Amino acid sequence: MKQCIGIDVGGTTIKFGLFFEDGRLVKKWEIPTRTGGRKEKLYQDIASSVHKELAAGGMTARELAGIGVGIPGPVLPDGRIGGLVNLGIHELNLNAELPPYLDGVKVSAANDANAAALGEIWQGGGKDFQSMVLLTLGTGVGCGVIVNGRLITGSFGMGGELGHIIMNPHETEACNCGGKGCLEQYTSATGIARMARRQLAACEMPSSLRAVSGLTARDVLDAAKAGDALAAEIVDKCMRYLGLAMAYVSHMTDPECFVIGGGVSRAGEYLLEVIRRHYESFMHIQKAQAELRLATLGNDAGIYGAARLILEK
Amino acid sequence: MKQCIGIDVGGTTIKFGLFFEDGRLVKKWEIPTRTGGRKEKLYQDIASSVHKELAAGGMTARELAGIGVGIPGPVLPDGRIGGLVNLGIHELNLNAELPPYLDGVKVSAANDANAAALGEIWQGGGKDFQSMVLLTLGTGVGCGVIVNGRLITGSFGMGGELGHIIMNPHETEACNCGGKGCLEQYTSATGIARMARRQLAACEMPSSLRAVSGLTARDVLDAAKAGDALAAEIVDKCMRYLGLAMAYVSHMTDPECFVIGGGVSRAGEYLLEVIRRHYESFMHIQKAQAELRLATLGNDAGIYGAARLILEK
């Protein structure tokens, strides 16, 4: 059976996974991300790490089925990538530019959140389904939309950018994207902490959160699970936006399943219950039928999905 | 070249179109819808009309590439249809049950709004594109989502049911679906008239609309185009919801183009301009790039799309 490599390019580390085509992970490793703003440096670092690790197993890049890469930016249908803001790189095309560094092996790039969705449907929380939407609640809100096993990458690289739909046009604080009222401002880890600070300042209700300094989403979720009424109210308010956004998705691509991942999802069944209640409340022409599941691959979703990218072509 | 038939089953008439596989319409005709709540009657009426019209041209059903049918209800991936509320029919499966009436010809059914989208991308306003979303602003709001030439029908028959996403959770009046604040309540012809009545009652602003009895969306749009400030304000308010919903779509399936159809779209470029302005205002991570076009097939979109259904399998 052939092997392939999935690569997840992040702002601080580049993760690699060597897989069998049936999804079994052979080994994984990582290197620090150091581009100095030059894409050639990124390509060289990736290539030398791949060559080295393959050589250790007596392999060459030529033997691979291909290499998939998840990157933190929008990928156009022709492979062009406008820029990777966090890496200080502009104008690149991994599909065309990376192969010369790797014995001409086939390369396929996708947005990292989209790749993660492919990973979760291949070997993770969405394994039983053909149509799935992954929502990753971390620093931001990542999203990947899969319909009949295929990723919806979009005409302009905006497929599954659900984190930036405007849920509350009355919001006064701005999102990183410049918009006001984005889903991410309420349902990311950062967003939950922001809403908690705001709510604590706006009312006098007693709460264990008032004693916490450097409040995080985890503090809020832990307090809510422990019975803190104000914390529960905050979680409820935030997840109401997520439930509404999921109802939007159900009226558009109508997935069999939503998979919830990212740091926030560590709150587990408690969180799913809150999300499910709101999601169902926004479905009227039909009862809500999509299942809600927790992601299972954690930080490895990206390398799994990147590897899967190569196999789906 | 083979021929195929597209059928659009409506509440009052059933429309038929005989097409060449390249999209040329050979002839079209219609019959009244009279089911008496029995699906067998629907099948018999369709079959005898098809046999009769084919016979007139010296053809038999056996020679067809197939028959596509657009129906006013949700179609599940396996072809099952829970019910056609407007026709008083429950539990049917045209793909399986209609062929025996038509010499065993292949039948493929889809939701009528989805079929219309296929029609517009095949031979109408979306002809230049591969990924398109049709929004039909009529009595209700119909929607069909096409990605890379394929219809997104959904896991539970809810693909492209955009008319019923909740845009305004503060709405007090109920939609037909039972929800409150659905897109349809603001951007359908009925919705525009409703918003106009409401706005006229809520303010003292002078307007030519105050003299109109039995106010329709057309009155509102005509007045807005003629410079009536209150009418323009109403159109603006309604289309703001549509622009926001379109931004949601762009963050999810990211189409190359939106095609606007239905009676309301007769307001033409004026309407597109209002919609475009709002749509663009809700796009932040990237500038709005999808084109806005008017539908061109009118009431024939359904038969075109139904015919196309057969060819895409």
XYZ file of C-alpha atoms in Angstrom:
626
model
C 0.000 0.000 0.000
C 1.259 3.464 -0.907
C 2.025 6.099 1.668
C 1.362 9.839 1.680
C 2.274 12.806 3.804
C -0.038 15.363 5.383
C 1.457 18.686 6.468
C -0.185 21.293 8.668
C 1.542 24.670 8.395
C 0.879 26.775 11.499
C 2.195 30.085 12.753
C 4.657 28.491 15.198
C 5.105 24.869 14.084
C 4.813 22.821 10.935
C 3.344 19.383 11.690
C 3.960 16.360 9.486
C 2.264 12.965 9.343
C 3.238 9.961 7.237
C 0.174 7.811 6.503
C -0.824 4.658 4.727
C -3.526 5.359 2.162
C -6.073 3.632 4.407
C -5.585 6.288 7.075
C -3.162 4.529 9.418
C -0.597 6.958 10.809
C 2.952 5.646 10.339
C 4.706 8.443 12.171
C 4.392 12.125 12.902
C 6.886 14.874 13.657
C 7.132 18.652 13.665
C 9.554 21.522 13.039
C 9.385 25.198 13.997
C 7.915 27.612 11.419
C 10.680 30.011 10.356
C 10.025 31.697 7.050
C 11.559 35.128 7.545
C 8.824 36.205 5.156
C 10.263 34.123 2.262
C 8.262 31.327 0.722
C 11.440 29.640 -0.568
C 12.544 29.211 3.051
C 9.195 27.555 3.837
C 9.577 25.183 0.871
C 13.203 24.348 1.788
C 12.339 23.631 5.429
C 9.422 21.390 4.464
C 11.448 19.552 1.825
C 14.522 18.898 3.955
C 12.385 17.630 6.835
C 10.427 15.318 4.520
C 13.581 13.998 2.836
C 15.243 13.387 6.207
C 12.319 11.545 7.796
C 11.670 9.457 4.678
C 15.368 8.571 4.412
C 15.279 7.339 8.018
C 12.698 4.777 6.862
C 14.594 3.943 3.682
C 12.121 5.814 1.472
C 12.235 8.632 -1.063
C 9.621 11.262 -1.893
C 9.229 9.656 -5.324
C 7.550 6.647 -3.683
C 4.792 8.748 -2.072
C 1.242 8.942 -3.438
C 1.589 12.656 -2.775
C 1.799 15.392 -0.177
C -1.153 17.390 1.105
C -0.656 20.713 2.850
C -3.042 22.661 5.070
C -2.173 26.339 5.248
C -3.601 29.251 7.258
C -5.054 31.219 4.365
C -7.552 31.023 1.514
C -6.668 28.720 -1.414
C -8.177 29.503 -4.814
C -9.477 26.704 -7.070
C -6.331 26.936 -9.239
C -4.057 26.529 -6.198
C -3.080 30.175 -5.875
C -2.858 31.541 -2.344
C -3.156 35.306 -1.951
C -1.096 35.370 1.202
C -0.353 33.801 4.564
C -0.669 36.840 6.809
C 0.639 35.122 9.950
C 3.723 33.893 8.092
C 4.426 37.155 6.291
C 4.262 35.486 2.884
C 2.389 36.879 -0.110
C 1.473 35.285 -3.426
C 2.288 31.602 -3.442
C 1.098 28.410 -5.076
C 2.201 25.297 -3.229
C 0.712 22.924 -5.803
C 3.029 24.375 -8.439
C 5.997 25.615 -6.429
C 6.613 22.896 -3.815
C 6.991 19.793 -6.082
C 10.418 20.839 -7.517
C 11.786 20.665 -3.946
C 10.395 17.138 -3.476
C 11.365 15.043 -6.516
C 8.298 16.336 -8.389
C 5.829 14.604 -6.055
C 2.173 15.671 -6.402
C 1.223 18.437 -3.934
C -2.273 19.567 -3.018
C -2.910 22.528 -0.706
C -6.065 23.560 1.114
C -7.067 25.957 3.821
C -6.146 24.455 7.216
C -9.675 24.542 8.646
C -10.957 22.809 5.528
C -8.198 20.210 5.758
C -9.110 19.557 9.411
C -12.696 18.840 8.338
C -11.449 16.275 5.828
C -9.382 14.711 8.611
C -12.335 14.432 10.992
C -14.608 12.880 8.363
C -11.869 10.467 7.284
C -10.610 9.190 10.624
C -12.265 11.284 13.338
C -15.599 12.374 14.785
C -17.324 12.430 11.402
C -16.192 8.978 10.293
C -19.732 7.603 9.891
C -20.885 10.362 7.557
C -20.672 11.580 3.974
C -21.758 15.186 4.582
C -20.355 16.936 7.599
C -19.457 20.382 8.873
C -16.570 20.810 11.297
C -16.622 23.794 13.642
C -13.351 24.367 15.465
C -13.791 26.640 18.472
C -10.270 27.764 19.313
C -8.536 31.151 19.263
C -10.788 31.782 16.277
C -13.612 29.761 14.750
C -12.536 27.423 11.973
C -14.989 25.687 9.708
C -14.895 23.129 6.924
C -17.886 22.052 4.863
C -17.996 18.593 3.279
C -20.803 17.471 0.983
C -20.935 13.888 -0.295
C -17.344 13.367 0.788
C -16.006 16.403 -1.074
C -14.674 19.573 0.493
C -16.423 22.809 -0.498
C -13.431 25.095 -0.954
C -15.329 27.856 -2.706
C -14.908 29.979 -5.817
C -12.778 32.604 -4.068
C -11.277 30.519 -1.270
C -14.082 31.468 1.119
C -15.735 28.038 1.459
C -16.531 27.343 5.100
C -15.419 30.716 6.481
C -18.323 30.597 8.884
C -16.343 32.256 11.686
C -16.859 35.589 9.977
C -20.561 35.668 9.252
C -22.154 38.592 10.994
C -24.489 37.297 13.666
C -25.063 40.545 15.524
C -25.116 43.732 13.452
C -25.482 45.726 16.695
C -22.068 44.663 18.041
C -19.833 47.623 18.913
C -16.449 45.874 19.198
C -14.579 44.916 16.022
C -13.431 41.440 15.017
C -9.881 40.834 13.709
C -11.336 40.797 10.193
C -12.649 44.344 10.586
C -16.284 43.298 10.763
C -18.462 43.790 13.820
C -20.569 40.971 15.222
C -18.802 37.965 13.640
C -19.633 34.478 14.957
C -15.999 34.225 16.093
C -16.535 37.149 18.487
C -18.963 35.021 20.512
C -18.054 31.376 20.107
C -14.257 31.224 19.934
C -12.303 30.779 23.169
C -11.358 34.436 22.903
C -14.976 35.363 22.238
C -16.323 33.478 25.250
C -13.782 35.182 27.538
C -14.668 38.564 26.004
C -18.388 37.990 26.552
C -17.707 36.891 30.140
C -15.734 40.053 30.942
C -18.474 42.122 29.406
C -21.257 40.328 31.271
C -19.406 40.513 34.606
C -19.003 44.255 34.177
C -22.620 44.742 33.135
C -24.327 43.114 36.106
C -24.031 42.587 39.847
C -24.903 38.900 39.853
C -22.613 36.900 42.149
C -20.322 34.457 40.367
C -17.210 32.417 41.067
C -15.774 34.044 37.942
C -15.420 37.367 39.771
C -12.493 35.939 41.734
C -10.614 34.726 38.630
C -7.869 36.877 37.177
C -6.938 36.490 33.510
C -10.289 34.903 32.757
C -10.310 32.256 29.971
C -13.043 30.369 28.126
C -12.043 27.318 30.128
C -12.730 29.137 33.406
C -16.169 30.101 32.128
C -17.039 26.596 30.935
C -15.716 24.943 34.104
C -17.735 27.344 36.274
C -20.861 26.756 34.170
C -20.475 22.986 34.509
C -19.960 23.412 38.266
C -23.315 25.194 38.525
C -22.345 28.876 38.413
C -25.504 30.578 37.109
C -23.829 33.608 35.555
C -21.246 31.431 33.800
C -24.027 29.214 32.463
C -25.826 32.313 31.202
C -22.687 33.444 29.370
C -22.147 30.040 27.761
C -25.808 29.981 26.784
C -25.642 33.421 25.185
C -22.511 32.555 23.209
C -23.731 29.161 22.035
C -27.066 30.593 20.955
C -25.136 32.307 18.153
C -23.497 29.014 17.250
C -26.832 27.176 17.209
C -28.276 29.847 14.928
C -25.278 29.665 12.582
C -25.616 25.864 12.470
C -29.281 26.239 11.541
C -28.107 28.483 8.670
C -25.808 25.678 7.544
C -28.626 23.123 7.736
C -30.734 25.342 5.451
C -27.881 25.547 2.965
C -25.736 22.400 2.664
C -27.837 20.335 5.114
C -25.111 18.081 6.590
C -25.759 14.742 8.280
C -23.540 15.776 11.149
C -21.818 18.697 12.851
C -18.496 17.938 14.509
C -17.374 20.378 17.198
C -13.642 20.671 17.835
C -11.032 23.079 19.194
C -10.090 23.871 22.778
C -13.602 24.966 23.740
C -14.975 21.525 22.807
C -13.107 20.020 25.777
C -16.204 21.040 27.743
C -17.697 17.930 26.090
C -21.304 16.765 26.415
C -22.294 19.767 28.545
C -21.377 22.097 25.689
C -22.980 19.892 23.020
C -26.247 19.922 24.978
C -26.340 23.731 25.074
C -25.486 23.976 21.366
C -28.044 21.302 20.439
C -30.852 23.064 22.308
C -30.263 26.331 20.465
C -29.698 24.652 17.096
C -33.016 22.818 17.384
C -34.843 26.001 18.382
C -33.943 27.617 15.052
C -35.209 24.772 12.838
C -38.836 25.099 11.732
C -39.587 23.726 8.264
C -38.277 20.387 9.494
C -37.196 19.104 12.879
C -33.437 19.299 13.377
C -31.987 16.015 12.157
C -28.235 16.524 11.940
C -26.210 14.797 14.633
C -23.779 16.658 16.881
C -20.474 14.986 17.665
C -17.221 15.920 19.299
C -14.041 16.012 17.226
C -11.643 13.206 18.103
C -8.377 13.989 16.328
C -7.427 17.110 18.295
C -4.366 18.863 16.873
C -3.788 15.987 14.447
C -6.929 16.731 12.399
C -4.849 18.960 10.125
C -2.242 16.344 9.172
C -4.902 13.665 8.675
C -6.962 15.944 6.448
C -3.947 17.161 4.495
C -3.036 13.545 3.748
C -6.636 12.855 2.711
C -6.476 15.791 0.274
C -4.075 13.861 -1.911
C -6.210 10.744 -1.914
C -9.475 12.442 -2.891
C -8.213 13.850 -6.187
C -29.356 13.698 -30.311
C -31.543 12.281 -27.555
C -34.421 14.194 -26.039
C -35.604 14.474 -22.458
C -38.567 15.908 -20.623
C -38.559 18.354 -17.725
C -41.705 18.596 -15.597
C -42.515 21.280 -13.050
C -45.294 20.208 -10.689
C -47.022 23.239 -9.176
C -50.083 23.729 -7.018
C -52.306 24.784 -9.939
C -50.554 23.630 -13.126
C -48.077 20.987 -14.203
C -45.653 22.374 -16.800
C -43.846 20.147 -19.303
C -40.907 20.841 -21.600
C -39.434 18.549 -24.242
C -35.738 19.318 -24.738
C -32.770 18.227 -26.776
C -29.895 17.169 -24.532
C -28.028 20.362 -25.471
C -30.725 22.494 -23.843
C -32.788 23.478 -26.869
C -36.503 23.514 -26.039
C -38.507 21.487 -28.570
C -41.934 22.282 -27.167
C -43.674 23.046 -23.922
C -47.190 22.537 -22.636
C -49.125 22.399 -19.397
C -52.075 20.716 -17.726
C -54.018 21.591 -14.569
C -52.917 19.948 -11.314
C -55.752 17.699 -10.102
C -54.645 15.044 -7.678
C -57.615 14.756 -5.365
C -54.988 13.874 -2.790
C -53.991 10.656 -4.649
C -50.493 10.226 -6.002
C -51.696 7.646 -8.557
C -53.847 10.361 -10.137
C -50.780 12.615 -10.374
C -48.779 9.828 -12.035
C -51.628 8.994 -14.454
C -52.116 12.636 -15.468
C -48.395 13.130 -16.062
C -48.073 9.882 -18.005
C -51.062 10.381 -20.270
C -49.995 13.932 -21.104
C -46.440 12.791 -21.888
C -47.625 9.854 -24.015
C -50.052 12.104 -25.931
C -47.557 14.879 -26.687
C -44.805 12.423 -27.647
C -47.200 10.504 -29.899
C -48.044 13.776 -31.677
C -44.378 13.942 -32.660
C -44.180 10.273 -33.530
C -42.171 9.421 -30.401
C -42.512 7.071 -27.454
C -41.322 7.490 -23.864
C -38.874 4.641 -24.450
C -36.819 6.894 -26.752
C -36.275 9.559 -24.075
C -33.005 9.987 -22.172
C -35.257 10.377 -19.152
C -37.732 12.562 -17.331
C -36.848 15.039 -14.593
C -39.476 16.331 -12.195
C -39.396 19.378 -9.934
C -41.843 19.101 -7.046
C -42.888 21.501 -4.277
C -41.441 19.561 -1.353
C -38.205 18.182 0.072
C -36.653 15.202 -1.743
C -34.415 12.846 0.245
C -31.182 11.470 -1.239
C -32.878 8.106 -1.901
C -35.737 9.772 -3.806
C -38.307 9.563 -1.032
C -40.571 12.575 -0.622
C -42.217 13.014 2.770
C -45.155 14.887 1.341
C -46.414 17.545 -1.031
C -48.466 19.658 1.360
C -50.003 21.871 -1.350
C -51.113 18.822 -3.334
C -52.432 16.878 -0.366
C -50.136 13.939 -1.090
C -48.074 12.123 1.506
C -45.266 9.590 1.125
C -44.205 9.243 -2.476
C -41.142 8.377 -4.492
C -41.329 9.549 -8.079
C -38.011 7.969 -9.056
C -39.414 4.549 -8.194
C -43.166 4.962 -8.713
C -43.477 7.030 -11.906
C -41.416 4.885 -14.373
C -44.002 2.028 -14.570
C -46.477 4.578 -15.993
C -43.960 5.659 -18.653
C -42.513 2.541 -20.300
C -39.914 2.288 -17.503
C -38.139 5.507 -18.490
C -35.608 6.856 -15.974
C -37.131 9.456 -13.628
C -35.265 11.855 -11.373
C -37.067 14.161 -8.961
C -35.816 17.213 -7.111
C -37.229 20.058 -5.107
C -38.667 22.668 -7.498
C -36.513 25.566 -6.258
C -33.417 23.397 -6.644
C -34.502 22.368 -10.140
C -34.986 26.039 -11.089
C -31.391 26.726 -10.030
C -30.166 23.949 -12.318
C -32.227 25.495 -15.118
C -30.748 28.966 -14.635
C -27.161 27.688 -14.547
C -27.772 25.500 -17.612
C -29.566 27.893 -19.932
C -30.323 31.051 -17.944
C -28.778 33.858 -15.896
C -26.055 31.631 -14.452
C -24.904 30.166 -17.764
C -21.312 31.431 -17.459
C -20.725 29.852 -14.050
C -19.986 26.553 -12.338
C -21.021 27.554 -8.812
C -24.175 29.585 -8.431
C -26.972 30.281 -5.992
C -30.449 31.104 -7.275
C -32.725 33.193 -5.079
C -36.314 33.318 -6.274
C -38.232 36.176 -4.676
C -41.880 35.311 -5.286
C -44.764 34.445 -2.970
C -42.051 32.798 -0.894
C -38.278 32.746 -1.226
C -36.926 29.802 -3.193
C -33.263 28.926 -3.265
C -31.036 26.433 -5.036
C -27.330 25.973 -4.350
C -25.019 24.647 -7.057
C -21.349 23.897 -6.436
C -19.088 22.853 -9.306
C -22.110 22.178 -11.467
C -23.802 19.893 -8.936
C -26.935 20.631 -6.979
C -26.636 20.527 -3.185
C -29.845 18.740 -2.287
C -28.890 18.021 1.302
C -28.920 15.035 3.634
C -32.514 15.591 4.741
C -33.898 17.427 1.707
C -33.086 20.828 3.222
C -30.353 21.905 0.781
C -30.909 25.522 -0.251
C -33.887 26.207 2.023
C -32.525 29.681 2.623
C -35.989 31.247 2.733
C -36.407 29.927 6.242
C -33.224 30.958 7.975
C -34.013 33.214 10.899
C -32.675 36.682 10.149
C -34.465 38.545 12.911
C -35.017 36.695 16.188
C -36.965 39.739 17.451
C -39.734 39.383 14.845
C -43.217 39.121 16.386
C -45.201 37.843 13.381
C -44.946 34.176 12.401
C -43.854 32.789 9.040
C -45.839 30.001 7.307
C -43.233 27.557 8.581
C -43.970 28.463 12.181
C -40.698 30.288 12.718
C -40.457 34.001 13.425
C -38.082 36.237 11.493
C -37.456 34.043 8.416
C -35.755 35.631 5.393
C -38.979 34.988 3.459
C -40.874 37.332 5.796
C -38.809 40.273 4.492
C -37.692 39.541 0.959
C -40.546 37.643 -0.700
C -43.226 39.642 -2.549
C -45.535 38.931 0.379
C -42.824 39.991 2.803
C -42.136 43.298 1.086
C -45.851 44.150 1.111
C -46.049 43.168 4.792
C -43.084 45.348 5.689
C -44.595 48.239 3.716
C -47.917 48.031 5.566
C -46.072 47.889 8.832
C -43.818 50.838 8.011
C -46.731 52.963 6.736
C -48.585 52.354 9.988
C -45.524 53.071 12.129
C -44.644 56.524 10.777
C -46.174 59.712 9.458
C -43.812 60.162 6.520
C -45.633 61.174 3.341
C -45.592 58.559 0.578
C -47.423 57.808 -2.649
C -48.017 54.337 -1.167
C -50.568 55.784 1.277
C -53.021 56.204 -1.598
C -52.683 52.600 -2.806
C -55.240 50.023 -1.723
C -54.299 46.346 -1.728
C -50.608 47.219 -1.610
C -48.258 44.781 -3.406
C -44.478 44.395 -3.601
C -44.700 45.745 -7.125
C -46.328 48.970 -5.882
C -43.532 49.374 -3.356
C -40.753 48.751 -5.884
C -42.346 50.973 -8.534
C -42.719 53.798 -6.009
C -39.135 53.361 -4.824
C -37.853 53.534 -8.398
C -39.985 56.635 -8.989
C -38.260 58.379 -6.066
C -40.657 57.810 -3.178
C -38.412 58.088 -0.107
C -40.466 55.894 2.213
C -40.810 53.177 -0.427
C -37.045 53.274 -1.003
C -36.527 52.947 2.753
C -38.776 49.861 2.844
C -36.987 48.220 -0.085
C -33.667 49.031 1.553
C -34.703 47.511 4.862
C -35.980 44.313 3.210
C -32.990 43.862 0.922
C -30.582 44.417 3.791
C -31.728 41.017 5.080
C -31.148 39.495 1.652
C -27.664 41.010 1.400
C -26.803 39.609 4.826
C -28.125 36.152 3.896
C -26.077 36.243 0.689
C -22.977 37.085 2.704
C -23.751 33.978 4.795
C -23.825 31.946 1.586
C -20.514 33.420 0.427
C -18.932 32.343 3.734
C -20.239 28.826 3.247
C -20.381 27.601 -0.374
C -18.780 30.756 -1.845
C -20.509 30.842 -5.266
C -19.173 32.681 -8.304
C -22.576 34.200 -8.865
C -25.968 34.900 -7.324
C -28.925 34.871 -9.696
C -32.032 36.732 -8.527
C -35.374 35.590 -9.925
C -39.088 35.581 -9.122
C -41.665 38.339 -9.541
C -39.783 40.786 -7.306
C -36.749 40.608 -9.620
C -38.734 42.408 -12.325
C -37.570 45.582 -10.530
C -34.293 44.829 -12.361
C -31.036 46.752 -11.978
C -32.494 49.080 -9.330
C -33.114 46.106 -7.066
C -29.752 44.481 -7.830
C -27.986 47.703 -6.851
C -29.693 47.807 -3.448
C -28.969 44.117 -2.835
C -25.342 44.472 -3.977
C -24.692 47.407 -1.637
C -25.897 45.470 1.390
C -24.197 42.229 0.357
C -20.859 44.014 0.021
C -21.276 45.712 3.400
C -21.350 42.316 5.134
C -18.153 40.957 3.572
C -14.989 41.626 5.585
C -12.338 38.912 5.366
C -12.360 39.422 1.601
C -14.009 41.951 -0.678
C -17.277 40.673 -2.134
C -16.427 38.944 -5.402
C -19.524 37.041 -6.452
C -21.444 38.537 -9.349
C -25.132 39.417 -9.140
C -27.302 38.617 -12.147
C -30.973 38.568 -12.976
C -32.676 35.279 -13.785
C -33.657 34.992 -17.444
C -35.865 31.902 -17.725
C -38.842 33.204 -15.725
C -41.463 30.503 -15.137
C -39.610 28.120 -17.452
C -36.639 27.726 -15.096
C -38.370 24.738 -13.504
C -38.834 22.709 -16.706
C -35.307 23.520 -17.897
C -33.827 22.463 -14.585
C -35.943 19.335 -14.332
C -34.688 18.283 -17.774
C -31.111 19.000 -16.701
C -31.578 16.746 -13.656
C -31.702 13.719 -15.929
C -28.584 14.711 -17.816
C -26.396 15.317 -14.780
C -26.654 11.820 -13.364
